[in-house]
Coordinates of C-alpha atoms in Angstrom, one line a residue:
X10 CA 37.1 -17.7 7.0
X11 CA 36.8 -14.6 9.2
X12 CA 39.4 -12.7 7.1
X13 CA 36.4 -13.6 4.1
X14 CA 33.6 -12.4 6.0
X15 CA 35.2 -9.2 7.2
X16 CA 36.3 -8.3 3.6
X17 CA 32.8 -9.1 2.2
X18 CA 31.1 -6.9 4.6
X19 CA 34.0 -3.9 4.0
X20 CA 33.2 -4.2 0.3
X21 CA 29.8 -4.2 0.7
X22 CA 29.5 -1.4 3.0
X23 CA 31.8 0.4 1.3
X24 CA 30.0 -0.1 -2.4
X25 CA 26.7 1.0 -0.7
X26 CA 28.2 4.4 0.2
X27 CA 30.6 4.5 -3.0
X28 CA 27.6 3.7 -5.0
X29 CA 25.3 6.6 -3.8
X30 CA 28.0 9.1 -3.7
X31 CA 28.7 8.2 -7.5
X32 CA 25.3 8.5 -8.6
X33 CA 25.0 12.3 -6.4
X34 CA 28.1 13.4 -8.0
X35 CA 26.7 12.5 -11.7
X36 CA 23.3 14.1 -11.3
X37 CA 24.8 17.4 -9.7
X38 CA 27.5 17.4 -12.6
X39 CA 24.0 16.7 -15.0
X40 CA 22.3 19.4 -13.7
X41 CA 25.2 22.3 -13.2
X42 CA 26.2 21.1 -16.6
X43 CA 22.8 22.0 -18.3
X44 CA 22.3 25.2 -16.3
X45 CA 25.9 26.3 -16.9
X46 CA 25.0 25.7 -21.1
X47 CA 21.3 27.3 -20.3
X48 CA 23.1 30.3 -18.6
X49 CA 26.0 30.2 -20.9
X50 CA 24.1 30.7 -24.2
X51 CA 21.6 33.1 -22.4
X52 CA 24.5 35.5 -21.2
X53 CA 26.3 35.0 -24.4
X54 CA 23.3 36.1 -26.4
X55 CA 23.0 39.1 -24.7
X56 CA 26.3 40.3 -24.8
X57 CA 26.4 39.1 -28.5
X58 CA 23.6 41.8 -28.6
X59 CA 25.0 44.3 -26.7
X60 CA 28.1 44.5 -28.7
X61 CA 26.2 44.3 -32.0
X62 CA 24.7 47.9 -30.4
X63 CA 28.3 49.6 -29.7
X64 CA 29.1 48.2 -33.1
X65 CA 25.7 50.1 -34.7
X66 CA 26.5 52.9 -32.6
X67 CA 29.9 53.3 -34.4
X68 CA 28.6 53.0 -37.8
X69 CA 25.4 55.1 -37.3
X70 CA 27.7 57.9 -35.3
X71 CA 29.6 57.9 -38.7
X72 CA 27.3 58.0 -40.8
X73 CA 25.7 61.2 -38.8
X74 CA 29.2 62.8 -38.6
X75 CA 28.9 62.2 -42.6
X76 CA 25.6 63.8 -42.7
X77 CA 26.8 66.8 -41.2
X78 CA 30.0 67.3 -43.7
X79 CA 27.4 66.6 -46.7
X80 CA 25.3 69.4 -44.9
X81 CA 28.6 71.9 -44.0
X82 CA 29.4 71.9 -48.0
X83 CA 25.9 72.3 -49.4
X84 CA 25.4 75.1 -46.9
X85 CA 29.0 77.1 -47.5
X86 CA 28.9 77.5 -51.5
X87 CA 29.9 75.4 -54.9
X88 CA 31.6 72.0 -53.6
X89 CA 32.2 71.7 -57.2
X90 CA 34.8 74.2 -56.8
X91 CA 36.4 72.9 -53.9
X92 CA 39.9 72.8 -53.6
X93 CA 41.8 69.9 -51.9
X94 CA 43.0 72.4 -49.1
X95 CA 38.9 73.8 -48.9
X96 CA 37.4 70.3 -48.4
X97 CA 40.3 69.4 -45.7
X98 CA 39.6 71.9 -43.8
X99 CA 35.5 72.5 -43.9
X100 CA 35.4 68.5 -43.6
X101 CA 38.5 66.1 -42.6
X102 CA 40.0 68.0 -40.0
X103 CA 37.2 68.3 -37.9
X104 CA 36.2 64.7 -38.5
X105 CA 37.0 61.2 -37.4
X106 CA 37.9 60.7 -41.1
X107 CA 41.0 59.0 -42.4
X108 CA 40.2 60.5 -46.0
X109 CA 37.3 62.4 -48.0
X110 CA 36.7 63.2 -51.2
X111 CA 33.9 64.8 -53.2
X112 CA 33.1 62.9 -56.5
X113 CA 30.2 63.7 -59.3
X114 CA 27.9 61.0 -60.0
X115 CA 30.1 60.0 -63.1
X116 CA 32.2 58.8 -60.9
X117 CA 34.7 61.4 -61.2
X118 CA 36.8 63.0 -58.3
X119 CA 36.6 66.5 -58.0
X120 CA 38.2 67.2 -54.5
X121 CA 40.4 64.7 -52.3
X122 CA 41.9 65.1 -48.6
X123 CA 43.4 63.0 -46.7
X124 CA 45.1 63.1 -43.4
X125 CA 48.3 60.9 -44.1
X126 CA 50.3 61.2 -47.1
X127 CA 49.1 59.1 -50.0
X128 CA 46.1 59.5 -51.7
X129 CA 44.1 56.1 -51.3
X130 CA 40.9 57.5 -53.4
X131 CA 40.8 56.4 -57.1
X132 CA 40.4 59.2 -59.6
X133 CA 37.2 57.6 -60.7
X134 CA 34.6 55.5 -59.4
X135 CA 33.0 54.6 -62.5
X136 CA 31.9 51.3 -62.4
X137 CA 32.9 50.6 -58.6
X138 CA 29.7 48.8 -56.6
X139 CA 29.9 51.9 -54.2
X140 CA 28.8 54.5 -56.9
X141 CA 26.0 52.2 -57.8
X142 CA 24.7 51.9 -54.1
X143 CA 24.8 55.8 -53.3
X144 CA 22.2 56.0 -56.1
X145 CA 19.9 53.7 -54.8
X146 CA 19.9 54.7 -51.4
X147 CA 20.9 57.6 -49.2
X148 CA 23.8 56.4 -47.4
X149 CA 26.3 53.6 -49.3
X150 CA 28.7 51.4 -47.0
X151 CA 31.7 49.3 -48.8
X152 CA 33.5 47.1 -47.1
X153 CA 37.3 47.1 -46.8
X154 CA 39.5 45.6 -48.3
X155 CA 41.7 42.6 -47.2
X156 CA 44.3 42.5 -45.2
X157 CA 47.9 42.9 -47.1
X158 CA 50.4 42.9 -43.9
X159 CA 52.3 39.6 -43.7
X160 CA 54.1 40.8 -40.6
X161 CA 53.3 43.0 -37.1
X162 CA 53.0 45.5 -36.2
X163 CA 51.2 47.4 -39.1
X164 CA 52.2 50.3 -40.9
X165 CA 49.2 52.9 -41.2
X166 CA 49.0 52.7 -44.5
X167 CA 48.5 48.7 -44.0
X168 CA 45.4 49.4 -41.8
X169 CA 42.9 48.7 -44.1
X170 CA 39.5 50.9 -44.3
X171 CA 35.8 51.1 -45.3
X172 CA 34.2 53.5 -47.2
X173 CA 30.9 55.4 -46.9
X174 CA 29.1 57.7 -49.3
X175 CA 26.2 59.9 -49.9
X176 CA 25.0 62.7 -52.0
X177 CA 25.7 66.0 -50.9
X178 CA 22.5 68.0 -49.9
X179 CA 21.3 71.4 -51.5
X180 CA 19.5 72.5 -54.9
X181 CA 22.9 73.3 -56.9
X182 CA 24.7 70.5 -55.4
X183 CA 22.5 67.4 -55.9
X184 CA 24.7 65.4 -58.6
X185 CA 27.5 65.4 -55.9
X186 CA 28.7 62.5 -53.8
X187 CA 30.8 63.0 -50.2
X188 CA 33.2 59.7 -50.2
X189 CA 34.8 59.3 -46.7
X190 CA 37.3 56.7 -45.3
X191 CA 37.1 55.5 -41.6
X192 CA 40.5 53.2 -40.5
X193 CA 39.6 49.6 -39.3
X194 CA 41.4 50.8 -36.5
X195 CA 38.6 52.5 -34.6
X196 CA 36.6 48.9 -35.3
X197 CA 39.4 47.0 -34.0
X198 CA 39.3 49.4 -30.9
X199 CA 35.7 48.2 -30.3
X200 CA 36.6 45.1 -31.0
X201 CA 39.0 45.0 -28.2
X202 CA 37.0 46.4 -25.9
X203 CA 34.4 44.1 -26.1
X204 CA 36.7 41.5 -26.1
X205 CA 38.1 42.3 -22.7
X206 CA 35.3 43.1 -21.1
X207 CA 33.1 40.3 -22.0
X208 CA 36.4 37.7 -22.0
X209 CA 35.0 36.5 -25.7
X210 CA 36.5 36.5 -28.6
X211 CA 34.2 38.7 -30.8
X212 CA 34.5 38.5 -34.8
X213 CA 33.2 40.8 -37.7
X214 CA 32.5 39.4 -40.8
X215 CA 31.1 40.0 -44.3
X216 CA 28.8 38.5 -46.1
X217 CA 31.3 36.6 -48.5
X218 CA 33.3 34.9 -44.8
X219 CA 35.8 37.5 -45.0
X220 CA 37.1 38.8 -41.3
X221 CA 37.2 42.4 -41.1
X222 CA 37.7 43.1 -37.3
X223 CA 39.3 41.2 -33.8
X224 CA 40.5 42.0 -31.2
X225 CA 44.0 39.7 -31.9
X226 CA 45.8 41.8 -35.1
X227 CA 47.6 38.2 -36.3
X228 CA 44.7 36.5 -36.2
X229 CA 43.1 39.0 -38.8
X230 CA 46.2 38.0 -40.8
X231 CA 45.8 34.0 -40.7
X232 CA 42.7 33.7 -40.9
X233 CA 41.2 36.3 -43.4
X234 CA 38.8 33.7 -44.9
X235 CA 35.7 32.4 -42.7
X236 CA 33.6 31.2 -45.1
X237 CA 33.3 28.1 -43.9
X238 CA 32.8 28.9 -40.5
X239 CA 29.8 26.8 -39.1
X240 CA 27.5 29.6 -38.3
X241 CA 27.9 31.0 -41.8
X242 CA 27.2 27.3 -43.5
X243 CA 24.0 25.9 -41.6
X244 CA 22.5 29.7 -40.7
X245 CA 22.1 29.1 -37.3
X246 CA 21.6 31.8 -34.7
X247 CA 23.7 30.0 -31.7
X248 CA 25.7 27.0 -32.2
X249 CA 28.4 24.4 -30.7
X250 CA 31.0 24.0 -33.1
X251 CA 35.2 24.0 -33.8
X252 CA 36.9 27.7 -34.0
X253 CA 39.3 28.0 -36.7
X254 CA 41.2 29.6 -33.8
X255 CA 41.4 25.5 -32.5
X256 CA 39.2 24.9 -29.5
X257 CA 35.5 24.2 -28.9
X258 CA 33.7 27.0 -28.7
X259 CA 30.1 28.2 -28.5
X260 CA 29.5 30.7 -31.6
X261 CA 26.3 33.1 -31.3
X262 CA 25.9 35.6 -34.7
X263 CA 23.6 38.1 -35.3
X264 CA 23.3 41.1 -38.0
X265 CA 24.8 44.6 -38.2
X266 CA 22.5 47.1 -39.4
X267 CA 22.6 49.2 -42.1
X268 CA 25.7 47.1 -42.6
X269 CA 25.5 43.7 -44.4
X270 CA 28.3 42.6 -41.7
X271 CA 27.8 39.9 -39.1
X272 CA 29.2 40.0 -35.6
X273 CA 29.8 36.7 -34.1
X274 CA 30.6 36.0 -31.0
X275 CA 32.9 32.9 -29.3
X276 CA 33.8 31.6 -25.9
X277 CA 35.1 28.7 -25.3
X278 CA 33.6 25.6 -24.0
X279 CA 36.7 25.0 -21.6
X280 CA 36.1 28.7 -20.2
X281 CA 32.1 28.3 -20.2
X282 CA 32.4 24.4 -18.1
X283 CA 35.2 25.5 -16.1
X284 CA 32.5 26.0 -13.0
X285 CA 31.5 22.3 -14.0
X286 CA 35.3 21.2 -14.2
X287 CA 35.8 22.4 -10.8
X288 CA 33.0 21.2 -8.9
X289 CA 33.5 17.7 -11.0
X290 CA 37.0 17.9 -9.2
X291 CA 35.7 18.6 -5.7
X292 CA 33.1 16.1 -5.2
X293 CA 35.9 13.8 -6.5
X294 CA 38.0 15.2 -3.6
X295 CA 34.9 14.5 -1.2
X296 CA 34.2 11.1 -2.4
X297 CA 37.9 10.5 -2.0
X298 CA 38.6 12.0 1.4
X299 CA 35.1 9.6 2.1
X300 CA 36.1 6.5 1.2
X301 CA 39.3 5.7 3.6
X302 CA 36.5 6.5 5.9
X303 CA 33.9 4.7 4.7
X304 CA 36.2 1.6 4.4
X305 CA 37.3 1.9 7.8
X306 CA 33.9 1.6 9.0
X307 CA 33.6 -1.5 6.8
X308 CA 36.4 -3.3 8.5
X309 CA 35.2 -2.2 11.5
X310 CA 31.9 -3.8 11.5
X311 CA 33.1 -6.7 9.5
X312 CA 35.9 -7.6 12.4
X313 CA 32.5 -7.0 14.8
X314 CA 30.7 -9.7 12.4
X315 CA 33.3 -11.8 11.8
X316 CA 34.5 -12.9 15.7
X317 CA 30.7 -14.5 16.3
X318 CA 30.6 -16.1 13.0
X319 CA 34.7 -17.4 13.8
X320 CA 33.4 -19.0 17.0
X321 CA 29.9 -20.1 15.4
X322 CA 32.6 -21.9 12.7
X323 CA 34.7 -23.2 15.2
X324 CA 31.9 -25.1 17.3
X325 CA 30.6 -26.7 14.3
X326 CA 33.8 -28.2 13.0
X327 CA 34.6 -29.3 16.6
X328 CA 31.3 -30.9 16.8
X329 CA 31.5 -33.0 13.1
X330 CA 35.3 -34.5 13.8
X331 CA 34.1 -35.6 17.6
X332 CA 30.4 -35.2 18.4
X333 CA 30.8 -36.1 22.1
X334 CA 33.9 -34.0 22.3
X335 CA 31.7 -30.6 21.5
X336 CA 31.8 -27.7 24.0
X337 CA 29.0 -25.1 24.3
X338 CA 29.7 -21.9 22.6
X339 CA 28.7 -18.6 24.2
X340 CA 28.8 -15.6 21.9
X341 CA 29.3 -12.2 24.2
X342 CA 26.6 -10.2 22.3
X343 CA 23.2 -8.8 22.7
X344 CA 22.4 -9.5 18.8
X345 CA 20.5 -12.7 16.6
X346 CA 23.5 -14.2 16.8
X347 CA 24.2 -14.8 20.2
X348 CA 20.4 -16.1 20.0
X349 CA 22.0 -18.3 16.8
X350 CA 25.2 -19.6 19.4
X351 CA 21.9 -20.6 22.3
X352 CA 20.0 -22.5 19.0
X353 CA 23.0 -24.1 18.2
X354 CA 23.9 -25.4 21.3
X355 CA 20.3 -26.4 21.8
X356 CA 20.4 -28.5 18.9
X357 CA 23.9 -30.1 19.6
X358 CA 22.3 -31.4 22.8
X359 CA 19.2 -32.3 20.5
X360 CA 21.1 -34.6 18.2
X361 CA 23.6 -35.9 20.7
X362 CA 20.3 -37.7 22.7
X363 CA 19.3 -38.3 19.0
X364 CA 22.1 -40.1 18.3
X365 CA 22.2 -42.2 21.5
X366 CA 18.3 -43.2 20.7
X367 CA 19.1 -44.1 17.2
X368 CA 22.2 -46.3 18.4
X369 CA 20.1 -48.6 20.6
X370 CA 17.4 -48.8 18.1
X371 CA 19.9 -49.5 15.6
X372 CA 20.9 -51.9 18.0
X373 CA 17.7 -53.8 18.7
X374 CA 16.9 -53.7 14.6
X375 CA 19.9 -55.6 14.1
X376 CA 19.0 -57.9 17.0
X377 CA 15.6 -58.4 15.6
X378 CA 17.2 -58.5 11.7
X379 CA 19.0 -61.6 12.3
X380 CA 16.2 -63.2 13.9
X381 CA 13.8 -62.6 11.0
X382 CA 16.8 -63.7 8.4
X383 CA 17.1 -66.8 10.2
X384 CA 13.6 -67.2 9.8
X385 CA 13.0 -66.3 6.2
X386 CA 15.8 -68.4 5.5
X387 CA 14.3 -71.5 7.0
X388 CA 10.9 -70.5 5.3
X389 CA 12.9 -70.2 2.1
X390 CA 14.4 -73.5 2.5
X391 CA 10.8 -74.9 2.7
X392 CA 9.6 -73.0 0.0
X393 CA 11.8 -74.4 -2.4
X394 CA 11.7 -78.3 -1.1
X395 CA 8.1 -77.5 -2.2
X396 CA 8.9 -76.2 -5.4
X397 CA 11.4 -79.4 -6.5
X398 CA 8.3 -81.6 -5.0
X399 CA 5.8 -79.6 -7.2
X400 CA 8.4 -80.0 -10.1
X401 CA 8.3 -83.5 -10.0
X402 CA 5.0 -84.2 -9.2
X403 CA 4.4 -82.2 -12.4
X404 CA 6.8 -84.0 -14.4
X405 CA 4.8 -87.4 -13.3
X406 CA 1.4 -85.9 -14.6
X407 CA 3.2 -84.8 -17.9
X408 CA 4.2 -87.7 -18.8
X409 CA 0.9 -89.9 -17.3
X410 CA -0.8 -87.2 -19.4
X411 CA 0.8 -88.3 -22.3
X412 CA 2.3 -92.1 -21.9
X413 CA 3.8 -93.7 -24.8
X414 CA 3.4 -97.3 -24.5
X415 CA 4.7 -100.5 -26.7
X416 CA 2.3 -102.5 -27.5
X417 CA 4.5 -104.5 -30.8
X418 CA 8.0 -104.4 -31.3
X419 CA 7.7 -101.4 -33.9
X420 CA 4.0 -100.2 -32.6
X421 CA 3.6 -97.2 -30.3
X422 CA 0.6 -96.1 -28.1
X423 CA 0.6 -92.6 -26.9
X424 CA -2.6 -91.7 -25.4
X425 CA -3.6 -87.8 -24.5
X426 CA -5.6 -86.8 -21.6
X427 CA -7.1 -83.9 -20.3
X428 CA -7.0 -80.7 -21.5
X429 CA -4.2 -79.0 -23.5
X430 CA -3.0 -75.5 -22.9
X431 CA -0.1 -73.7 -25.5
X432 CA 2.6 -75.0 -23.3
X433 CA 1.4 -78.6 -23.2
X434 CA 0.4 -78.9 -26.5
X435 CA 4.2 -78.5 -27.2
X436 CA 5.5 -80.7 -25.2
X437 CA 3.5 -83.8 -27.7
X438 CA 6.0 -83.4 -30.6
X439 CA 9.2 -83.5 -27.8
X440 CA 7.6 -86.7 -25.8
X441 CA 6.9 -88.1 -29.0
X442 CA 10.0 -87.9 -30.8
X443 CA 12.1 -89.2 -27.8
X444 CA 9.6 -92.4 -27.6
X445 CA 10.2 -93.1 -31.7
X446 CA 14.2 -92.7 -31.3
X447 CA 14.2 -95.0 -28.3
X448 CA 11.8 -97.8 -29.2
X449 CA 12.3 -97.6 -32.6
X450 CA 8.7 -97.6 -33.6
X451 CA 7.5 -97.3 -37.1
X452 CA 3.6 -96.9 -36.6
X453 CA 2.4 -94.6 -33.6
X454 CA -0.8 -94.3 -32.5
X455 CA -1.8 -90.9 -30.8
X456 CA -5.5 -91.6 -28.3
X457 CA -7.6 -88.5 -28.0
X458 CA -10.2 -90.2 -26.6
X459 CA -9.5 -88.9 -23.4
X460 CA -8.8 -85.0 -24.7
X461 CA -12.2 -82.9 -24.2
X462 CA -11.3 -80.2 -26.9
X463 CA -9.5 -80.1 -29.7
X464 CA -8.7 -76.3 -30.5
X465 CA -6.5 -75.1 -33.6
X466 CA -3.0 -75.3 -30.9
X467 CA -3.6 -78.6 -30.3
X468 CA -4.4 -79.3 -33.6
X469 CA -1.7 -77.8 -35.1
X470 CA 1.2 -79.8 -32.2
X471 CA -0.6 -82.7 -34.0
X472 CA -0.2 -82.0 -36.9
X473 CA 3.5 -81.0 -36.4
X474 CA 4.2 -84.0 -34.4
X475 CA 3.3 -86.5 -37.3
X476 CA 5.7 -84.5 -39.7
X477 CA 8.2 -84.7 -37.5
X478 CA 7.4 -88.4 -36.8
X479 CA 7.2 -89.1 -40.6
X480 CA 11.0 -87.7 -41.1
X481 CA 11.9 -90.4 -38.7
X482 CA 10.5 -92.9 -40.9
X483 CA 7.2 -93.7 -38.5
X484 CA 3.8 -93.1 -39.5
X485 CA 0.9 -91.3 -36.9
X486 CA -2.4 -93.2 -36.7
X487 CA -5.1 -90.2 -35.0
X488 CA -7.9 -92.4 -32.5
X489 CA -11.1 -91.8 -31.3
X490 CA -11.9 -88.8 -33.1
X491 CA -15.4 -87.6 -32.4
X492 CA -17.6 -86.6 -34.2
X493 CA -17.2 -82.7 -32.8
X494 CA -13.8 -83.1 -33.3
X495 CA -14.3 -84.2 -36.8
X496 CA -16.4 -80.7 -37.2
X497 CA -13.4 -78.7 -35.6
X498 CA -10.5 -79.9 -37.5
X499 CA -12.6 -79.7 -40.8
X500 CA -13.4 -75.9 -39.9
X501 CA -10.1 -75.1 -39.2
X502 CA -9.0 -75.6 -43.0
X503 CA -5.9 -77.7 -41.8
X504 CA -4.0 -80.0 -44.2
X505 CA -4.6 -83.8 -42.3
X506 CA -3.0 -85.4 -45.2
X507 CA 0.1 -86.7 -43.4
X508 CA -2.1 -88.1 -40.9
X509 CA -4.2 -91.5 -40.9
X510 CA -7.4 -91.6 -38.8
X511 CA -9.7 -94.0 -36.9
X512 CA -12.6 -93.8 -35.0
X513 CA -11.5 -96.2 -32.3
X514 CA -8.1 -97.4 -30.9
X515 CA -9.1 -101.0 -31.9
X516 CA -9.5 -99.6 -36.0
X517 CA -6.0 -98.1 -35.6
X518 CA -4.1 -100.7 -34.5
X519 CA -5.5 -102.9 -37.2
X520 CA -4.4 -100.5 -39.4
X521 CA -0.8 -100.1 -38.1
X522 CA -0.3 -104.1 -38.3
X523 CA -1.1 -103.8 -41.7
X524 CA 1.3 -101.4 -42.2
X525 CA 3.5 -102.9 -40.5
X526 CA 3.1 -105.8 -42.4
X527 CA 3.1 -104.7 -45.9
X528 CA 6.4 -103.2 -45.3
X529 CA 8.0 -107.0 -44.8
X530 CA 7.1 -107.4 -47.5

């Protein structure tokens, strides 16, 4: 019992501070959880933006330093009659440039240089998309082409570029175009740096999903295609989604003006919630370092609980196996239940002196019950000599009430008196029928001179009794019908027919001689 109590108590005590701690440690992971994501996607934005600035930096820097080159040629003479070695040296060596070359608006090269060997410009550009941007706007960007490398590291001439173009300034010069390359390799250098400094992974992409720069060479390989990358499918500025790189990430794109390439940005939701993760993992440690505490206290106080409540348990089964053999128990505590151990003595002592009282009343009630049973017994014994008295004094007025008396050997006299109630109105057709068998009479005449009131119940025994005499082969003479009677019986609409009548007794037994007489005959 006390091992019960002290658990209970430990598990309570220890659920109330289990409980509590449980609930702290979900709301602070809630809310570090949701500022972590608000200050993730903040801080991602605006890095996103920042690098979407070094990336516009590059391109607009290129297309200044492509400016000045168109400007260098207009200004120094004919570019139409410029050499290869010419436009290498007024333009590529002094550039950033891969590769330049000076094409008419036909689409026909006039002057190539390039810094590696291997020409990569086409003799003509007729019908390439580049030609047809430079004429619609100053400055024309392509993009480059994809990756061919199946292997690292890359050759230079696997690097692949992009391609700008505009028309070369000055009067004689206008139907000229300055075509330059610029290696992927200075994007994949920003790309890098980004990368590391902002521990994302940062992607550039066209507009048809192809990659064109990261920071991870291999990865350009594998995974040329990003079409269906999330952000590009739903158009969504920031967004929680699956990499194609194979972890959760959270993506933020934006736009790279003047190119049509879009710069998104990734960092992984493991890397972003790792704050989370860790303070998830050291309130776990707290709550866990807490509870061997926290239960120690509950045994504590449950063994402080559970002594009291032993003796308390003690005293009581002591006092139901032997109520005079109980001892007072005295609890050493300053609490309600040293007050409970006082009660329960109090009230031991109560019910013992209760118990004594109710043992000499119980005494004195069965003293005084056998006394009264003796009497009601003796009463009852009178009662029912009365009621065999009263039985047979009844039986006497039944059958004065309704005599049957001989007055020939075959001739019966049954005379009614008094008044007939349902009960005794039956009991004509038994008394009768008993006096026909035993006398053996053959005419019966039935008196109700002496009955004050004929109703339809005692009508009705009458008129039974005669068919029931009548299939004993006797016949029922009616006497001293009245002339009220006569007025009843005709209103109750009853069938008489197997009764004779007669106004006096003297009438009916003339009438039963005569019966009597005609059957000797």
């Amino acid at each position: 019992m006390r091992a019960r109590v002290r658990q209970r108590v430990t598990w309570i005590i220890l659920l109330a501070a289990l409980l509590p701690l449980l609930a702290v440690w979900a709301i602070a992971l809630t809310i570090s959880y949701r500022a972590q994501q608000r200050s993730a996607q903040n801080q991602q934005v605006a890095l996103t933006n920042l690098a979407a600035e070094d990336y516009r930096r590059f391109v607009l820097n290129s297309m200044d330093e492509l400016r000045g080159a168109a400007e260098t040629l207009g200004n120094n003479g004919n570019p139409s009659q410029l050499s290869d070695l010419q436009l290498g040296s007024q333009v590529l060596f002094g550039s950033s440039f891969s590769e330049v070359g000076v094409y008419n608006l036909n689409g026909e090269r006039i002057a190539v240089a390039a810094r590696l060997r291997g020409v990569r410009m086409p003799e003509s550009l007729a019908g390439a998309p580049l030609l047809q941007m430079v004429r619609n706007r100053q400055v024309a960007i392509e993009n480059p082409a994809p990756l061919q490398a199946l292997s690292l590291p890359l050759a230079p001439s696997e690097v692949p570029h992009f391609r700008m173009a505009l028309p070369i300034l000055g009067n004689a010069n206008a139907q000229l175009i300055l075509v330059a390359d610029i290696s992927m390799d200075r994007i994949w250098e920003t790309t890098s740096r980004i990368e590391s400094a902002a521990q994302m992974r940062v992607l550039v992409i066209n507009q048809q999903g192809q990659l064109i720069s990261a920071a991870n060479t291999q990865a350009l390989i594998e995974n040329q295609d990003l079409s269906s990358l999330p952000l590009l499918q739903t158009g969504n500025s920031i967004e929680t989604y699956r990499s194609p790189f194979g972890e959760e990430v959270l993506g933020v794109r934006t736009s790279l003006d003047p190119t049509d390439w879009i710069l998104i940005v990734e960092r992984p939701l493991e890397v972003i919630y790792s704050n989370v993760q860790t303070l998830a993992i050291s309130l776990l440690i707290v709550i866990g370092i807490a509870l061997p505490i926290v239960a120690a206290i509950g045994w504590y106080v449950g063994r402080r609980l559970a002594l009291p409540v032993q003796k308390l348990y003690a005293s009581v089964t002591r006092f139901t196996d032997d109520p005079n053999a109980y001892t007072p128990v005295h609890l050493n505590t300053r609490d309600e239940l040293a007050s409970l151990g006082e009660a329960f003595n109090t009230m031991v002592v109560g019910l013992n002196a209760s118990q004594t009282r109710l043992s000499k009343m119980n005494e004195e009630l069965e003293s005084l019950v056998v006394t009264r049973t003796g009497e009601l017994n003796q009463a009852l014994a009178e009662v029912q000599a009365q009621n065999v008295e009263q039985e047979r004094l009844l039986e006497t007025v039944r059958r004065l009430s309704m005599p049957t008396i001989p007055i020939t050997k075959h001739m019966l006299v049954m005379p009614l008196v008094g008044e007939f109630s349902a009960n005794r109105a039956g009991d004509i057709n038994a008394t009768l029928l008993k006096a026909i068998e035993q006398q053996q009479a053959k005419v019966v005449i039935m008196d109700i001179t002496g009955v004050p009131v004929v109703d339809q119940s005692v009508a009705r025994a009458l008129i039974s009794a005669s068919h029931a005499a009548q299939l004993l082969g006797a016949r029922v003479i009616l006497a001293g019908i009245r002339p009220d009677m006569a007025e009843t019986l005709v209103n109750l609409q009853l069938d008489l027919s197997v009764i004779d009548t007669a106004a006096t007794l003297a009438q009916a037994f003339s009438r039963g001689t005569e019966y009597l007489q005609s059957r000797r005959r």
